[in-house]
Amino acid sequence: MKETPQIDEIRKQGVRIIVEQLGIAEAAFFFRETMAQKFNYLELKSQLFGNMTVADIYREINKSS
């Protein structure tokens, strides 16, 4: 029998897929607009941007525009 995935793992996979499909700029907008529930912003920030610098994020946003 397959083990039930943990909510944290599902959340991480969801964030990764949304970022891959929408790009950083649109994913950030999506999360801001849809995450009305209490969540750990620093964890989300880490999942979205990892070790990216502000310059990296800026370049990524400009590529999406």
mmCIF file of C-alpha atoms in Angstrom:
data_model
loop_
_atom_site.group_PDB
_atom_site.id
_atom_site.type_symbol
_atom_site.label_atom_id
_atom_site.label_comp_id
_atom_site.label_asym_id
_atom_site.label_seq_id
_atom_site.Cartn_x
_atom_site.Cartn_y
_atom_site.Cartn_z
ATOM 1 C CA MET A 1 0.000 0.000 0.000
ATOM 2 C CA LYS A 2 1.297 3.423 -0.937
ATOM 3 C CA GLU A 3 2.109 5.685 1.987
ATOM 4 C CA THR A 4 0.084 8.887 2.327
ATOM 5 C CA PRO A 5 2.305 11.867 1.442
ATOM 6 C CA GLN A 6 2.978 14.422 4.142
ATOM 7 C CA ILE A 7 1.374 17.833 3.712
ATOM 8 C CA ASP A 8 4.765 19.585 3.749
ATOM 9 C CA GLU A 9 5.967 17.440 0.844
ATOM 10 C CA ILE A 10 2.770 18.082 -1.110
ATOM 11 C CA ARG A 11 3.107 21.810 -0.468
ATOM 12 C CA LYS A 12 6.731 21.808 -1.695
ATOM 13 C CA GLN A 13 5.782 19.921 -4.849
ATOM 14 C CA GLY A 14 2.908 22.313 -5.485
ATOM 15 C CA VAL A 15 5.127 25.369 -5.109
ATOM 16 C CA ARG A 16 7.758 23.869 -7.425
ATOM 17 C CA ILE A 17 5.203 23.003 -10.115
ATOM 18 C CA ILE A 18 3.517 26.412 -9.967
ATOM 19 C CA VAL A 19 6.874 28.207 -10.269
ATOM 20 C CA GLU A 20 7.928 25.963 -13.167
ATOM 21 C CA GLN A 21 4.665 26.571 -15.018
ATOM 22 C CA LEU A 22 4.098 30.264 -14.289
ATOM 23 C CA GLY A 23 7.604 31.609 -13.732
ATOM 24 C CA ILE A 24 8.704 33.460 -10.628
ATOM 25 C CA ALA A 25 6.824 36.720 -11.209
ATOM 26 C CA GLU A 26 3.420 35.172 -11.869
ATOM 27 C CA ALA A 27 3.902 32.524 -9.164
ATOM 28 C CA ALA A 28 4.679 35.207 -6.574
ATOM 29 C CA PHE A 29 1.544 37.103 -7.614
ATOM 30 C CA PHE A 30 -0.515 33.888 -7.439
ATOM 31 C CA PHE A 31 0.720 33.052 -3.943
ATOM 32 C CA ARG A 32 0.129 36.573 -2.690
ATOM 33 C CA GLU A 33 -3.430 36.562 -4.002
ATOM 34 C CA THR A 34 -4.432 33.055 -2.962
ATOM 35 C CA MET A 35 -2.703 32.363 0.324
ATOM 36 C CA ALA A 36 -5.098 33.936 2.779
ATOM 37 C CA GLN A 37 -4.388 31.172 5.278
ATOM 38 C CA LYS A 38 -1.628 31.365 7.858
ATOM 39 C CA PHE A 39 1.673 30.168 6.405
ATOM 40 C CA ASN A 40 5.402 30.420 6.961
ATOM 41 C CA TYR A 41 6.504 33.199 4.613
ATOM 42 C CA LEU A 42 10.202 32.458 5.104
ATOM 43 C CA GLU A 43 9.699 28.832 4.096
ATOM 44 C CA LEU A 44 7.753 29.888 1.001
ATOM 45 C CA LYS A 45 10.448 32.443 0.163
ATOM 46 C CA SER A 46 13.084 29.730 0.465
ATOM 47 C CA GLN A 47 11.081 27.377 -1.767
ATOM 48 C CA LEU A 48 10.439 30.058 -4.375
ATOM 49 C CA PHE A 49 13.834 31.686 -4.550
ATOM 50 C CA GLY A 50 16.303 29.288 -2.896
ATOM 51 C CA ASN A 51 19.752 30.884 -2.989
ATOM 52 C CA MET A 52 18.860 33.402 -5.686
ATOM 53 C CA THR A 53 20.108 36.935 -5.209
ATOM 54 C CA VAL A 54 17.919 39.974 -5.725
ATOM 55 C CA ALA A 55 19.706 40.466 -9.062
ATOM 56 C CA ASP A 56 18.864 36.870 -10.074
ATOM 57 C CA ILE A 57 15.200 37.382 -9.189
ATOM 58 C CA TYR A 58 15.126 40.693 -11.067
ATOM 59 C CA ARG A 59 16.580 39.052 -14.200
ATOM 60 C CA GLU A 60 14.070 36.203 -13.943
ATOM 61 C CA ILE A 61 11.146 38.628 -13.636
ATOM 62 C CA ASN A 62 12.365 40.623 -16.639
ATOM 63 C CA LYS A 63 12.618 37.438 -18.714
ATOM 64 C CA SER A 64 8.954 36.734 -17.888
ATOM 65 C CA SER A 65 7.752 40.198 -18.867
#
